[in-house]
Amino acid sequence: MLSRLALRSELFRVAPLCANAVRTTQTKPAVATTNESIIVPGFPKPNGQPQPNPYDGPERDLVNFPRMVRLEEPAKTRYLFVPEEWFEVFYKKTGVTGPYVLAAGVTTYLLSKEIWVVEHEFPYVLATIGLFYVGWKKFGTSLAAFLDKEIDEYEASCNAGRKSEIDGLKETIEHQKKEIWRTEAQKHVIQAKRENVALQLEAIYRERALQAYNQVKRRLDYQLDLANLTRTVQQRHMVNWIIENVLKSLTNEQEKQSFKKCMTDLQALAAKA
Amino acid sequence: MAIGDYPAEYNPKVHGPYDPARYYGTPDTPFSQLKLGEVTEWVGRRNKSPKAIAGLFSRAYWRWSHKYVQPKRATVAPLIHILAGSMIFFYAINYGKFVHHRNYKYH
């Protein structure tokens, strides 16, 4: 009991309201998928699914039951209203005058036997025939032209929406074809871009290779300079050390002897000169 | 089959959209191709129930309508048909009164 009350309380009404809000934002109307009540061939069902046309099945017999077509012109008639076929029935048996002879004969028979009684309303028949004849001769052509124009305009207005839509779609197709033609240029553009990128990659590669070469050369040069410097320093040190030790080992006697020797060498040189 | 339903022989999957001017049953020999001796037999084969007769008139009306009324450039012919038909009809129902206006005793 309490749970039922709780379900009916305002707190629990929030959820259905939210569900409704979500539903109204959907693009398609929320209709049960089982609703088959509105089925018109060629139109989508309310749930948005296309529906099969019941007349386009494989068992359709188009030979004996072709599509109905509205006639452009009505069946041929003579004297405004007598079907042409009624005359053609007589032609094989009686020739072209047969139907007229029959009509005249029947009329004469009816009048002479007074089956068709000539009473006070008989002239109305003749008057009606006369009115139709005068109207036909006087207004027939112009009225027909006016009505034809009207019906043509009406049909054009009925077809205008469909026609404009077809024209629009054709225009779109043309536009799309042009766009396809245009996108062929994109192939060349992309090819050029690829080549450009390849060139850039090559340039970067070469730049980096040069950088690596330079770095290696710098390090090698450093090692070379280091080795040379070490050897120079060692050599200088050895030379200094040897000279120092030699000078240290020299005594005064030896210095005097060498000095004397130098003097004699100089005298000898002077004598030669 | 209730009133307003399609004929039992009509099958939309085979026949397509319903043509009210058309007979969907098995067709018999047309009346115009009969020989005189076959006419009674032909009439005996006809279904003479009220529904069938109503269907006959309905098809005749629709055939006439498709021929003269529905075409795009219809003429005044259907109007004259109705006019002439109604003239004959009303002449017929009032014939008992017109007969008294005969002028001659012997014909």
XYZ file of N, CA and C in Angstrom, chain A residues 50-185:
408
model
N 10.940 1.910 -45.125
C 10.261 1.856 -46.412
C 9.314 0.665 -46.454
N 8.188 0.853 -47.133
C 7.244 -0.256 -47.182
C 7.125 -0.755 -48.615
N 6.989 -2.065 -48.779
C 6.928 -2.609 -50.143
C 5.632 -2.213 -50.821
N 5.711 -1.962 -52.116
C 4.525 -1.657 -52.895
C 3.818 -2.970 -53.213
N 2.562 -3.135 -52.782
C 1.901 -4.433 -52.999
C 1.652 -4.720 -54.475
N 1.781 -3.696 -55.333
C 1.517 -3.909 -56.761
C 2.782 -4.284 -57.526
N 3.940 -4.293 -56.875
C 5.189 -4.531 -57.591
C 5.752 -5.912 -57.326
N 4.910 -6.831 -56.868
C 5.382 -8.161 -56.555
C 5.735 -8.955 -57.804
N 6.387 -10.097 -57.628
C 6.754 -10.909 -58.800
C 5.551 -11.531 -59.493
N 4.409 -11.688 -58.774
C 3.258 -12.328 -59.400
C 2.391 -11.352 -60.193
N 2.780 -10.081 -60.283
C 1.985 -9.077 -60.995
C 1.936 -9.412 -62.486
N 0.710 -9.395 -63.047
C 0.496 -9.714 -64.456
C 0.316 -8.408 -65.212
N 1.421 -7.906 -65.800
C 1.345 -6.617 -66.492
C 0.867 -6.761 -67.926
N 0.785 -8.004 -68.436
C 0.366 -8.198 -69.831
C -1.151 -8.087 -69.927
N -1.861 -8.866 -69.078
C -3.320 -8.831 -69.129
C -3.903 -7.711 -68.277
N -3.147 -7.236 -67.302
C -3.645 -6.172 -66.418
C -2.629 -5.037 -66.379
N -2.481 -4.323 -67.497
C -1.481 -3.251 -67.512
C -1.904 -2.088 -66.621
N -0.964 -1.212 -66.369
C -1.260 -0.023 -65.562
C -2.338 0.797 -66.233
N -3.273 1.308 -65.441
C -4.324 2.172 -65.995
C -3.711 3.530 -66.355
N -4.116 4.040 -67.487
C -3.630 5.341 -67.941
C -4.836 6.220 -68.221
N -4.781 7.429 -67.730
C -5.870 8.362 -68.002
C -5.790 8.794 -69.457
N -6.940 8.767 -70.122
C -6.954 9.127 -71.544
C -6.711 10.620 -71.695
N -5.988 10.964 -72.755
C -5.793 12.385 -73.070
C -7.051 12.921 -73.748
N -7.515 12.201 -74.772
C -8.723 12.615 -75.506
C -9.834 11.619 -75.187
N -11.064 12.071 -75.060
C -12.168 11.125 -74.852
C -12.449 10.331 -76.122
N -13.292 9.285 -76.003
C -13.649 8.478 -77.176
C -14.317 9.361 -78.218
N -14.135 8.952 -79.476
C -14.665 9.790 -80.560
C -16.185 9.767 -80.591
N -16.782 10.886 -80.877
C -18.241 10.968 -80.980
C -18.608 11.753 -82.237
N -19.848 11.542 -82.702
C -20.377 12.358 -83.803
C -21.539 13.173 -83.271
N -21.767 14.320 -83.841
C -22.863 15.210 -83.400
C -22.764 15.429 -81.904
N -21.585 15.695 -81.447
C -21.255 15.994 -80.059
C -21.354 14.797 -79.119
N -22.294 13.871 -79.336
C -22.494 12.894 -78.262
C -22.707 11.458 -78.731
N -22.909 11.178 -80.004
C -23.195 9.806 -80.428
C -21.873 9.073 -80.612
N -21.670 7.966 -79.913
C -20.382 7.270 -80.021
C -20.088 6.824 -81.451
N -18.845 6.951 -81.833
C -18.405 6.572 -83.173
C -18.623 5.077 -83.414
N -18.477 4.260 -82.357
C -18.607 2.810 -82.519
C -19.994 2.427 -83.018
N -21.010 3.181 -82.619
C -22.377 2.843 -83.034
C -22.521 2.937 -84.545
N -21.776 3.873 -85.143
C -21.828 3.978 -86.600
C -21.040 2.849 -87.234
N -19.904 2.516 -86.618
C -19.028 1.519 -87.241
C -19.669 0.125 -87.228
N -20.582 -0.135 -86.279
C -21.264 -1.422 -86.238
C -22.007 -1.655 -87.556
N -22.572 -0.586 -88.124
C -23.409 -0.727 -89.313
C -22.611 -0.845 -90.600
N -21.346 -0.362 -90.591
C -20.640 -0.170 -91.851
C -20.480 -1.458 -92.630
N -20.214 -2.594 -91.927
C -19.965 -3.846 -92.638
C -21.224 -4.324 -93.345
N -22.378 -4.116 -92.714
C -23.621 -4.669 -93.257
C -24.340 -3.704 -94.190
N -24.310 -2.417 -93.850
C -25.203 -1.486 -94.541
C -24.498 -0.365 -95.265
N -23.216 -0.164 -95.047
C -22.564 1.011 -95.618
C -22.776 2.213 -94.732
N -22.273 3.376 -95.214
C -22.213 4.531 -94.321
C -23.584 5.135 -94.061
N -24.591 4.909 -94.919
C -25.895 5.538 -94.686
C -26.765 4.732 -93.731
N -26.355 3.465 -93.454
C -27.163 2.572 -92.631
C -27.638 3.171 -91.323
N -26.752 3.674 -90.469
C -27.194 4.208 -89.175
C -28.191 5.346 -89.334
N -27.989 6.200 -90.367
C -28.918 7.329 -90.545
C -30.286 6.820 -90.967
N -30.280 5.818 -91.860
C -31.546 5.244 -92.309
C -32.280 4.622 -91.131
N -31.534 3.902 -90.287
C -32.161 3.275 -89.123
C -32.739 4.326 -88.185
N -31.948 5.380 -87.909
C -32.426 6.419 -86.991
C -33.669 7.088 -87.553
N -33.613 7.418 -88.837
C -34.767 8.081 -89.455
C -35.961 7.146 -89.450
N -35.722 5.869 -89.753
C -36.815 4.906 -89.795
C -37.457 4.720 -88.435
N -36.636 4.574 -87.424
C -37.173 4.377 -86.070
C -37.953 5.609 -85.635
N -37.383 6.806 -85.900
C -38.072 8.038 -85.510
C -39.420 8.137 -86.225
N -39.425 7.843 -87.513
C -40.674 7.898 -88.278
C -41.700 6.925 -87.713
N -41.207 5.716 -87.391
C -42.098 4.699 -86.834
C -42.699 5.181 -85.525
N -41.849 5.684 -84.636
C -42.326 6.130 -83.323
C -43.326 7.265 -83.459
N -43.034 8.183 -84.402
C -43.927 9.339 -84.560
C -45.236 8.936 -85.231
N -45.130 8.079 -86.252
C -46.335 7.760 -87.010
C -47.281 6.873 -86.209
N -46.714 6.004 -85.360
C -47.570 5.174 -84.513
C -47.963 5.903 -83.232
N -47.479 7.140 -83.077
C -47.705 7.941 -81.874
C -47.263 7.239 -80.596
N -46.175 6.444 -80.723
C -45.520 5.943 -79.510
C -44.792 7.123 -78.868
N -44.112 7.896 -79.718
C -43.556 9.176 -79.278
C -44.615 10.225 -79.570
N -45.324 10.629 -78.563
C -46.494 11.483 -78.749
C -46.041 12.920 -78.953
N -46.570 13.534 -79.997
C -46.247 14.942 -80.226
C -47.239 15.771 -79.415
N -46.848 16.115 -78.201
C -47.751 16.917 -77.364
C -47.108 18.282 -77.142
N -47.583 19.032 -76.156
C -47.197 20.429 -76.019
C -45.736 20.614 -75.614
N -45.072 19.562 -75.094
C -43.666 19.715 -74.702
C -42.698 19.233 -75.772
N -43.268 18.755 -76.902
C -42.399 18.250 -77.982
C -41.442 19.332 -78.495
N -41.886 20.600 -78.663
C -40.948 21.611 -79.182
C -39.713 21.803 -78.308
N -39.802 21.459 -77.020
C -38.612 21.614 -76.173
C -37.458 20.746 -76.652
N -37.802 19.556 -77.182
C -36.752 18.682 -77.720
C -36.025 19.394 -78.854
N -36.850 19.946 -79.774
C -36.244 20.641 -80.918
C -35.468 21.867 -80.424
N -36.033 22.577 -79.421
C -35.353 23.765 -78.909
C -34.016 23.394 -78.265
N -34.007 22.296 -77.511
C -32.748 21.857 -76.879
C -31.715 21.519 -77.934
N -32.154 20.769 -78.956
C -31.218 20.414 -80.030
C -30.692 21.694 -80.689
N -31.595 22.639 -80.952
C -31.189 23.899 -81.589
C -30.215 24.671 -80.720
N -30.486 24.730 -79.415
C -29.593 25.451 -78.506
C -28.199 24.852 -78.523
N -28.143 23.510 -78.441
C -26.836 22.864 -78.455
C -26.125 23.116 -79.778
N -26.899 23.097 -80.892
C -26.272 23.321 -82.206
C -25.688 24.727 -82.271
N -26.489 25.724 -81.866
C -26.014 27.110 -81.930
C -24.809 27.292 -81.003
N -24.919 26.750 -79.799
C -23.803 26.884 -78.861
C -22.536 26.230 -79.389
N -22.707 25.082 -79.989
C -21.550 24.359 -80.543
C -20.882 25.194 -81.635
N -21.729 25.705 -82.581
C -21.164 26.437 -83.713
C -20.564 27.767 -83.274
N -21.206 28.423 -82.301
C -20.813 29.781 -81.959
C -19.655 29.801 -80.949
N -19.737 28.950 -79.919
C -18.743 29.027 -78.840
C -17.842 27.802 -78.763
N -18.149 26.760 -79.569
C -17.438 25.484 -79.391
C -15.938 25.615 -79.432
N -15.404 26.211 -80.524
C -13.960 26.250 -80.721
C -13.274 27.085 -79.645
N -13.860 28.299 -79.392
C -13.199 29.181 -78.430
C -13.263 28.593 -77.023
N -14.425 27.982 -76.687
C -14.556 27.388 -75.353
C -13.577 26.229 -75.192
N -13.452 25.406 -76.256
C -12.520 24.273 -76.190
C -11.099 24.784 -75.997
N -10.738 25.845 -76.743
C -9.378 26.381 -76.612
C -9.142 26.909 -75.210
N -10.153 27.636 -74.668
C -10.023 28.193 -73.324
C -9.854 27.084 -72.291
N -10.709 26.033 -72.415
C -10.641 24.950 -71.428
C -9.339 24.179 -71.545
N -8.875 23.979 -72.819
C -7.595 23.287 -72.993
C -6.472 24.065 -72.320
N -6.496 25.398 -72.498
C -5.461 26.230 -71.881
C -5.526 26.097 -70.360
N -6.740 26.157 -69.831
C -6.929 26.064 -68.377
C -6.386 24.736 -67.851
N -6.789 23.632 -68.537
C -6.395 22.315 -68.021
C -4.889 22.138 -68.139
N -4.305 22.703 -69.235
C -2.849 22.608 -69.372
C -2.161 23.360 -68.251
N -2.677 24.553 -67.952
C -2.066 25.344 -66.883
C -2.225 24.644 -65.544
N -3.412 24.073 -65.324
C -3.655 23.396 -64.054
C -2.717 22.199 -63.902
N -2.572 21.432 -65.000
C -1.686 20.268 -64.924
C -0.249 20.695 -64.701
N 0.129 21.785 -65.390
C 1.503 22.281 -65.197
C 1.717 22.700 -63.754
N 0.695 23.352 -63.155
C 0.852 23.775 -61.757
C 0.912 22.568 -60.836
N 0.146 21.505 -61.178
C 0.195 20.291 -60.356
C 1.569 19.638 -60.445
N 2.149 19.655 -61.646
C 3.433 18.978 -61.839
C 4.613 19.857 -61.477
N 4.325 21.137 -61.172
C 5.445 22.082 -61.013
C 6.390 21.636 -59.902
N 5.804 21.234 -58.745
C 6.660 20.857 -57.621
C 7.537 19.674 -57.959
N 6.900 18.643 -58.533
C 7.651 17.432 -58.898
C 8.726 17.768 -59.930
N 8.316 18.577 -60.937
C 9.233 18.888 -62.014
C 10.418 19.686 -61.488
N 10.106 20.663 -60.622
C 11.208 21.473 -60.100
C 12.141 20.608 -59.259
N 11.544 19.644 -58.540
C 12.395 18.766 -57.733
C 13.286 17.907 -58.627
N 12.705 17.371 -59.712
C 13.489 16.553 -60.646
C 14.595 17.400 -61.264
N 14.222 18.641 -61.668
C 15.226 19.519 -62.258
C 16.341 19.816 -61.272
N 15.928 20.049 -60.014
C 16.933 20.324 -58.995
C 17.878 19.149 -58.804
N 17.296 17.938 -58.795
C 18.133 16.747 -58.611
C 19.057 16.555 -59.802
N 18.529 16.834 -61.020
C 19.383 16.713 -62.209
C 20.540 17.697 -62.122
N 20.197 18.913 -61.668
C 21.231 19.925 -61.529
C 22.286 19.472 -60.521
N 21.799 18.857 -59.436
C 22.733 18.359 -58.418
C 23.652 17.299 -59.008
N 23.063 16.413 -59.850
C 23.870 15.354 -60.468
C 24.952 15.975 -61.343
N 24.536 16.981 -62.137
C 25.509 17.656 -62.998
C 26.626 18.277 -62.152
N 26.187 18.910 -61.069
C 27.155 19.555 -60.185
C 28.128 18.527 -59.610
N 27.557 17.374 -59.198
C 28.400 16.335 -58.622
C 29.385 15.800 -59.652
N 28.890 15.649 -60.912
C 29.793 15.170 -61.966
C 30.931 16.152 -62.171
N 30.584 17.453 -62.127
C 31.601 18.479 -62.284
C 32.605 18.410 -61.135
N 32.047 18.149 -59.940
C 32.933 18.056 -58.776
C 33.874 16.865 -58.914
N 33.332 15.744 -59.444
C 34.179 14.567 -59.665
C 35.301 14.922 -60.638
N 34.903 15.660 -61.704
C 35.894 16.076 -62.696
C 36.947 16.962 -62.053
N 36.463 17.819 -61.133
C 37.403 18.729 -60.486
C 38.361 17.981 -59.567
N 37.823 16.960 -58.877
C 38.680 16.262 -57.920
C 39.777 15.483 -58.623
N 39.647 15.264 -59.942
C 40.748 14.622 -60.659
C 42.006 15.475 -60.564
N 41.829 16.797 -60.516
C 42.984 17.681 -60.357
C 43.656 17.445 -59.015
